[in-house]
Coordinates of C-alpha atoms in Angstrom, one line a residue:
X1 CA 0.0 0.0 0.0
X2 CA 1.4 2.8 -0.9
X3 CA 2.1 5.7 2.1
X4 CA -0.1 8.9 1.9
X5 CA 1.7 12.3 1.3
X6 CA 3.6 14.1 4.1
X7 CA 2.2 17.5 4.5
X8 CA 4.4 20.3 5.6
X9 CA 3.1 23.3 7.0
X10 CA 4.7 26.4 8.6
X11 CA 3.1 26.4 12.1
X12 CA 0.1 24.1 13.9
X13 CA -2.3 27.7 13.7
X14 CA -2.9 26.2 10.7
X15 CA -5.7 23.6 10.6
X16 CA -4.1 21.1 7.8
X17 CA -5.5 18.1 9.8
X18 CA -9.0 19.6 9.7
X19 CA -9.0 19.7 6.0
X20 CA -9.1 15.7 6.0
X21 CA -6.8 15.8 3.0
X22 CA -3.8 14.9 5.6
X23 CA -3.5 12.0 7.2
X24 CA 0.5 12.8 8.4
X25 CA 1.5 16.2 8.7
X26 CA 5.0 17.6 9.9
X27 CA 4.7 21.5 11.2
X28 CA 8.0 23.0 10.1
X29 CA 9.2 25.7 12.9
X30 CA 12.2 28.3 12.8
X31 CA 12.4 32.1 11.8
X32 CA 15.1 31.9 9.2
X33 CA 15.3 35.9 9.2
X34 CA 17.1 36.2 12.3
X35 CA 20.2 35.2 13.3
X36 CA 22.6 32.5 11.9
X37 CA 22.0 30.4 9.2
X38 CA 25.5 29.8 8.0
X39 CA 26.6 26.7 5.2
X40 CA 26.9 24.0 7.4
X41 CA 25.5 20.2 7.2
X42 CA 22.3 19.9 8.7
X43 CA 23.0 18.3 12.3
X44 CA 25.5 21.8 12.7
X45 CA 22.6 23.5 11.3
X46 CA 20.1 22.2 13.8
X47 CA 22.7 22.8 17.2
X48 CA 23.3 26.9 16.0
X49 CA 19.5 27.3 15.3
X50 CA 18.7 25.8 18.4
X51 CA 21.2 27.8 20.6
X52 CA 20.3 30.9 18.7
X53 CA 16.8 30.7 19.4
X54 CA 16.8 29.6 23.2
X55 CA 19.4 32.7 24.0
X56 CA 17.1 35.2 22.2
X57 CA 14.4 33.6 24.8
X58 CA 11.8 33.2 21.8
X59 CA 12.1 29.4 21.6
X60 CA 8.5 29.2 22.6
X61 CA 7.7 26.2 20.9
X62 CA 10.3 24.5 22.4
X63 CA 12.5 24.7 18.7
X64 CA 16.1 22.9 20.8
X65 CA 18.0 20.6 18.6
X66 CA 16.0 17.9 19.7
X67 CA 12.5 19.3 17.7
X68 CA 14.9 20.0 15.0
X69 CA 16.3 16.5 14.4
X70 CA 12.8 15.2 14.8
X71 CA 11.6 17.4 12.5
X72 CA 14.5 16.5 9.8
X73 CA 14.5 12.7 10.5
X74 CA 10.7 12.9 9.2
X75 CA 10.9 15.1 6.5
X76 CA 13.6 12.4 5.3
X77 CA 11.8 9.3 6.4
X78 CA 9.4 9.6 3.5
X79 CA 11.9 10.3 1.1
X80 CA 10.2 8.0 -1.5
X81 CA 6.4 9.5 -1.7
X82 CA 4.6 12.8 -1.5
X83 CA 5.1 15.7 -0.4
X84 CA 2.7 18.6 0.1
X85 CA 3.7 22.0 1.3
X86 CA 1.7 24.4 3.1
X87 CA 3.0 27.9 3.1
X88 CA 2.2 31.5 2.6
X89 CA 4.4 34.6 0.9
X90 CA 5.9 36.5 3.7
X91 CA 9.6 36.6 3.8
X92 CA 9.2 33.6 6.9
X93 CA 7.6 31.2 4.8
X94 CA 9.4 31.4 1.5
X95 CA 13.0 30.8 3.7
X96 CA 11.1 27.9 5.4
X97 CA 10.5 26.6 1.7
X98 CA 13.8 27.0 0.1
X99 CA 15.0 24.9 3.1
X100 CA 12.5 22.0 2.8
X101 CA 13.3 22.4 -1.2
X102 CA 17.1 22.2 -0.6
X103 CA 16.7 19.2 1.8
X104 CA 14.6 17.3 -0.4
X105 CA 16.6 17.8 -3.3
X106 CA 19.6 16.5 -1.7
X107 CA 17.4 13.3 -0.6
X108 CA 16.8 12.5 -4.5
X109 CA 13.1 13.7 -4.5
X110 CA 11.9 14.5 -7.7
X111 CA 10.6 18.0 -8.0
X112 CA 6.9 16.0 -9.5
X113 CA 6.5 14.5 -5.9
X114 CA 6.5 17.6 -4.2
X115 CA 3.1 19.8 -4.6
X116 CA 3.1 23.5 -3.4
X117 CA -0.1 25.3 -1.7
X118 CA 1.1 28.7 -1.2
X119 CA -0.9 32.4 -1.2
X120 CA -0.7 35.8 -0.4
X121 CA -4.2 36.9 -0.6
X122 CA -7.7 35.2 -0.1
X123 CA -11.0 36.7 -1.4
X124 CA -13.0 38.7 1.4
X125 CA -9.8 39.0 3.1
X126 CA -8.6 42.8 3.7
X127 CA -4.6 42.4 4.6
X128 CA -4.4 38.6 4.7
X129 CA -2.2 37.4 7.8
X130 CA -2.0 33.7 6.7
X131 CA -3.3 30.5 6.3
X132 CA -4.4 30.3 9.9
X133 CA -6.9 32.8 9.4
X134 CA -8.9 30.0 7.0
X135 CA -11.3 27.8 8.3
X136 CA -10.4 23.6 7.3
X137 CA -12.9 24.2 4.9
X138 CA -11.7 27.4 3.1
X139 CA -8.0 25.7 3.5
X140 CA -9.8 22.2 1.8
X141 CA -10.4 24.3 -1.3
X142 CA -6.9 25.5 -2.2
X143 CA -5.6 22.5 -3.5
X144 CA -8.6 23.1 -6.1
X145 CA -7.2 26.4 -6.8
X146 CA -4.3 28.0 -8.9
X147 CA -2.3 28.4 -5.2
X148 CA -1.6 24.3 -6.0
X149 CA 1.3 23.7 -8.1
X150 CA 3.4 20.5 -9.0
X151 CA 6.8 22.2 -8.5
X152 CA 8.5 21.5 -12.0
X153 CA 12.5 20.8 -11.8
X154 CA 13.2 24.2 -12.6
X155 CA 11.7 25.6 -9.5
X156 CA 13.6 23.0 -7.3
X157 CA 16.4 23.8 -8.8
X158 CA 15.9 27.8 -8.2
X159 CA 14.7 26.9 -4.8
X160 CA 18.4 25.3 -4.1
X161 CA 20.1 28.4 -5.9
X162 CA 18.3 30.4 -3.4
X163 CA 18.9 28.6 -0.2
X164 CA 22.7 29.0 -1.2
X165 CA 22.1 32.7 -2.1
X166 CA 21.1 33.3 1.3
X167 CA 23.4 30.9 3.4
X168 CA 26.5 32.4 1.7
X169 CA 29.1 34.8 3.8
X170 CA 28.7 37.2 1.3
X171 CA 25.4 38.7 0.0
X172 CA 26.2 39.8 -3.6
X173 CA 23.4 36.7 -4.8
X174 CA 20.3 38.4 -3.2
X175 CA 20.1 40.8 -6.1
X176 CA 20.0 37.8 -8.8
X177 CA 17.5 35.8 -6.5
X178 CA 14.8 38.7 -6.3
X179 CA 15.4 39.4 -9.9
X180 CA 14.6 35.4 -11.2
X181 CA 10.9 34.4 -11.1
X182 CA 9.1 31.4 -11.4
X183 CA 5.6 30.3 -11.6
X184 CA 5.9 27.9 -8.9
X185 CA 7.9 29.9 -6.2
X186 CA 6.3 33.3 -7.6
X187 CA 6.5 35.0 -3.8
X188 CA 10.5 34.1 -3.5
X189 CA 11.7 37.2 -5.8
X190 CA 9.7 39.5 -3.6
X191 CA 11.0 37.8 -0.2
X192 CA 14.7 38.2 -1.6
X193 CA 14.2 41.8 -2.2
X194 CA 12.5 42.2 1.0
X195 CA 15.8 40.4 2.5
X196 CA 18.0 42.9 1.0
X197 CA 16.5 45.3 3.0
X198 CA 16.9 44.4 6.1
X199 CA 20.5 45.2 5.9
X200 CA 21.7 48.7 7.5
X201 CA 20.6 51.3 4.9
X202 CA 23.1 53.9 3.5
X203 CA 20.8 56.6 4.5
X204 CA 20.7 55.6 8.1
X205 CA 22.6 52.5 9.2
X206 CA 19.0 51.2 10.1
X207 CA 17.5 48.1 8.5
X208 CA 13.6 48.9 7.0
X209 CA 12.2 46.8 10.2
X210 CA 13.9 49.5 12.8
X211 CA 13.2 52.3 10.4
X212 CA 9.3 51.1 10.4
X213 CA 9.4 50.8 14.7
X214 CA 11.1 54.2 15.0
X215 CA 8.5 56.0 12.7
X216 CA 5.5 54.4 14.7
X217 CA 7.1 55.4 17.7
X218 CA 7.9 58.9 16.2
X219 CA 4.2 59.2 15.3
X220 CA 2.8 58.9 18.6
X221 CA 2.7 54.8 19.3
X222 CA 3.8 55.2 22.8
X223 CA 4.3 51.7 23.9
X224 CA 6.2 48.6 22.4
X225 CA 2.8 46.2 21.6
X226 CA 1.6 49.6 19.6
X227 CA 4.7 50.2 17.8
X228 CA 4.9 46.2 16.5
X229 CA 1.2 46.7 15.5
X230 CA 1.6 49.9 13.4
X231 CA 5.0 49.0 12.0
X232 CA 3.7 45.5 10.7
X233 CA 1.1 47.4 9.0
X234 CA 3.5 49.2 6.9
X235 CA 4.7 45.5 5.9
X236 CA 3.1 44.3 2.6
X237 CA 3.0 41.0 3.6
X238 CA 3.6 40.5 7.4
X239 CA 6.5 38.6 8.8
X240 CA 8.0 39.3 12.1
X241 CA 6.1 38.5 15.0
X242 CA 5.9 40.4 18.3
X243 CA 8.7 38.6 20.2
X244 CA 11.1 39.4 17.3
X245 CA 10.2 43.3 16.9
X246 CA 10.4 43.4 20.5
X247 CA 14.0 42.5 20.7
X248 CA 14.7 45.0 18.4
X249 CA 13.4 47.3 20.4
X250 CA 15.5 46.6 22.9
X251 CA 18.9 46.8 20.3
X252 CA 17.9 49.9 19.7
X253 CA 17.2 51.0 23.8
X254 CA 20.1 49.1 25.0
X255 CA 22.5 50.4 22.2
X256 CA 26.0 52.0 23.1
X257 CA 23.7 55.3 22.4
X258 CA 20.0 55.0 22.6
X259 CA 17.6 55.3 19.6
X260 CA 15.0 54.7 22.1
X261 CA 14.4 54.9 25.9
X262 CA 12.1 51.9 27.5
X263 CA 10.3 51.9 31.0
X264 CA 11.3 48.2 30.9
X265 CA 15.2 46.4 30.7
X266 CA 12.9 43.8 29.1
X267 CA 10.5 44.9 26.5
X268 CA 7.0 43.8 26.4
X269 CA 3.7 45.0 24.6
X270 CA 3.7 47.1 27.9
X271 CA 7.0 48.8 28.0
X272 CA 6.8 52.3 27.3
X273 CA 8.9 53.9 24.8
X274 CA 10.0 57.3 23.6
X275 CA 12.3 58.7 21.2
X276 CA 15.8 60.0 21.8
X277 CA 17.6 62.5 20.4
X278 CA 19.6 60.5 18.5
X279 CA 16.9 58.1 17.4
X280 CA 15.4 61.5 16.0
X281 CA 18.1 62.3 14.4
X282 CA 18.8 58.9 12.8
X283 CA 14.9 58.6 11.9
X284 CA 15.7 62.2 9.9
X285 CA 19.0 60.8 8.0
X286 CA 21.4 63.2 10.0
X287 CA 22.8 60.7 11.7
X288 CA 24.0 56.8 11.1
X289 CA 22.8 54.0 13.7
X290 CA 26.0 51.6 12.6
X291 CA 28.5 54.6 12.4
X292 CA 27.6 55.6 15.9
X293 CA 26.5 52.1 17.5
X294 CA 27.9 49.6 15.3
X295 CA 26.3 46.5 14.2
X296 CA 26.4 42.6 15.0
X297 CA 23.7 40.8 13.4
X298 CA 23.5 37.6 11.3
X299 CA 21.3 37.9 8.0
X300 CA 21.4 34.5 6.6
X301 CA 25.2 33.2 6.3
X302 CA 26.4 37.2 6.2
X303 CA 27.8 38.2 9.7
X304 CA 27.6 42.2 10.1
X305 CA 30.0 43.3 12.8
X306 CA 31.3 46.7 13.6
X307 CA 30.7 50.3 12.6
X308 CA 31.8 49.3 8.7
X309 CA 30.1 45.9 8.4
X310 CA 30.8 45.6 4.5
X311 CA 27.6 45.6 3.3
X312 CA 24.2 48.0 3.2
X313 CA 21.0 48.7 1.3
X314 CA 21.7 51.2 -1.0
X315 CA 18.5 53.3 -1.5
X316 CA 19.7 54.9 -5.0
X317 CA 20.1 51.7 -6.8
X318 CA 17.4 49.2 -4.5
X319 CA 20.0 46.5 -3.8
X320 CA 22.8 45.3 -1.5
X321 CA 26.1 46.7 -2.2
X322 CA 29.7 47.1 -0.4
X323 CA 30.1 49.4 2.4

């Protein structure tokens, strides 16, 4: 008899089982866009994720290298059926694909074994958050629907290029990754670019995410659980969740020289916050967060460290150059 597909979905807010098209499904779980995601093998992989998440304190669904083997050893374990992925277009979800792409592909799947659901809007649906907003049954009708595609070999193949692009010390492949497209991965070009800017801007120093919580503090969002609100809503498609942008926050209050001052060491959707000087002056483009605070953050495989980290967002030409 033969096995019925393993689907893949990016978190259990999503009702896959309630759909009764799944009869095994495997909830994949990391946010790719922080922190280190450097070339390794997979079981090095799974023990930097795993330490990075539990010292940012966001591990909340328990992501240690244990989950993470778990989750590989399944995704592998059905190496010779189906697979059907479960995903939406934010920036979190398309890294989360690229990976499961990458891994199957080095396990021999054939891209015709693997069938993608993945959207960015739903009818009715002002500002879509994701696909645990649907009801089992609105979910049960997507494979019915253009969002279902066979992934050809093409697409695996650009899915691959891309988790490569991204895991690489250097960032110059960003740029050719948001400029491919595919029918298949058709939210990936848009993630990439999305990527890019995250890295500390030439006007600035500050990546579009702390530009975005600075402006909503700026105009009048006086507390951090505000700020995240009104600064995802400047996101076209939503990525970061509150834990995340709330340890932002707290780069930027705890900095060498504030960008903002907090009522709390620890931020909550409580904490009070204010602008400083200097975050006004940043916010204005008369001063650099990275020239004055310096920078160490991991985007992908790219460390950033110091106050010339080698790379930014150039706003005149839209991409990643050299610092």
């Amino acid at each position: 008899m033969t096995e019925p597909a393993l689907h893949v979905s990016n978190g259990d807010s999503t009702d896959v089982p309630g759909t009764g098209l799944a009869q095994r499904v495997l909830y994949w779980r990391d946010s790719l866009h922080e922190g280190p995601v450097p070339d390794m093998g997979p079981e090095e992989l799974r023990g930097i994720r795993a330490a990075f998440l539990t010292e940012s304190g966001v591990d909340d669904r328990a992501e240690g290298s244990a989950m993470f083997a778990e989750r590989d050893r399944l995704l592998e374990a059905d190496r010779d059926g189906e697979y059907v992925l479960w995903f939406e277009a934010d920036l979190y979800d398309q890294l989360q694909i690229i990976q499961i792409l990458d891994r199957l592909a080095g396990l021999g799947v054939p891209a015709q074994r693997i069938t993608l659901i993945c959207i960015g809007e739903y009818p009715g649906i002002a500002r879509f958050g994701g696909l645990g907003e649907l009801t089992a049954e609105q979910l049960r009708e997507l494979p019915a629907t253009k969002a279902c595609a066979v992934l050809t070999s093409d697409a695996l193949e650009l899915a691959v290029d891309a988790w490569a692009a991204f895991r690489a010390p250097t960032p110059e492949r960003i740029a050719e990754i948001a400029a491919r497209r595919s029918g298949e991965l058709r939210f990936l070009a848009e993630a990439f670019d999305r990527l890019g800017r995250e890295y500390p801007s030439t006007r600035d120093g500050l990546s579009l995410t702390e530009r975005r919580v600075l402006a909503a503090v700026a105009r009048g969002a006086t507390d951090a659980g505000t700020a995240f609100v009104r600064a995802a809503a400047r996101e076209t498609r939503p990525y970061l969740g509150d834990s995340w942008s709330f340890l932002i926050m707290e780069r930027l209050a705890h900095a060498p020289v504030p960008l903002l001052t907090s009522s709390d060491d620890r931020i909550t959707r409580h904490t009070r916050l204010s602008l400083t000087g200097a975050g006004a002056q940043v916010l204005a483009g008369t001063a650099d967060h990275v020239t004055i605070n310096g920078v160490d953050r991991w985007i992908g495989g790219v460390h950033l460290r110091g106050s010339e980290p080698g790379w930014r967002w150039d706003e005149g030409t839209e991409a990643v150059t050299r610092s």
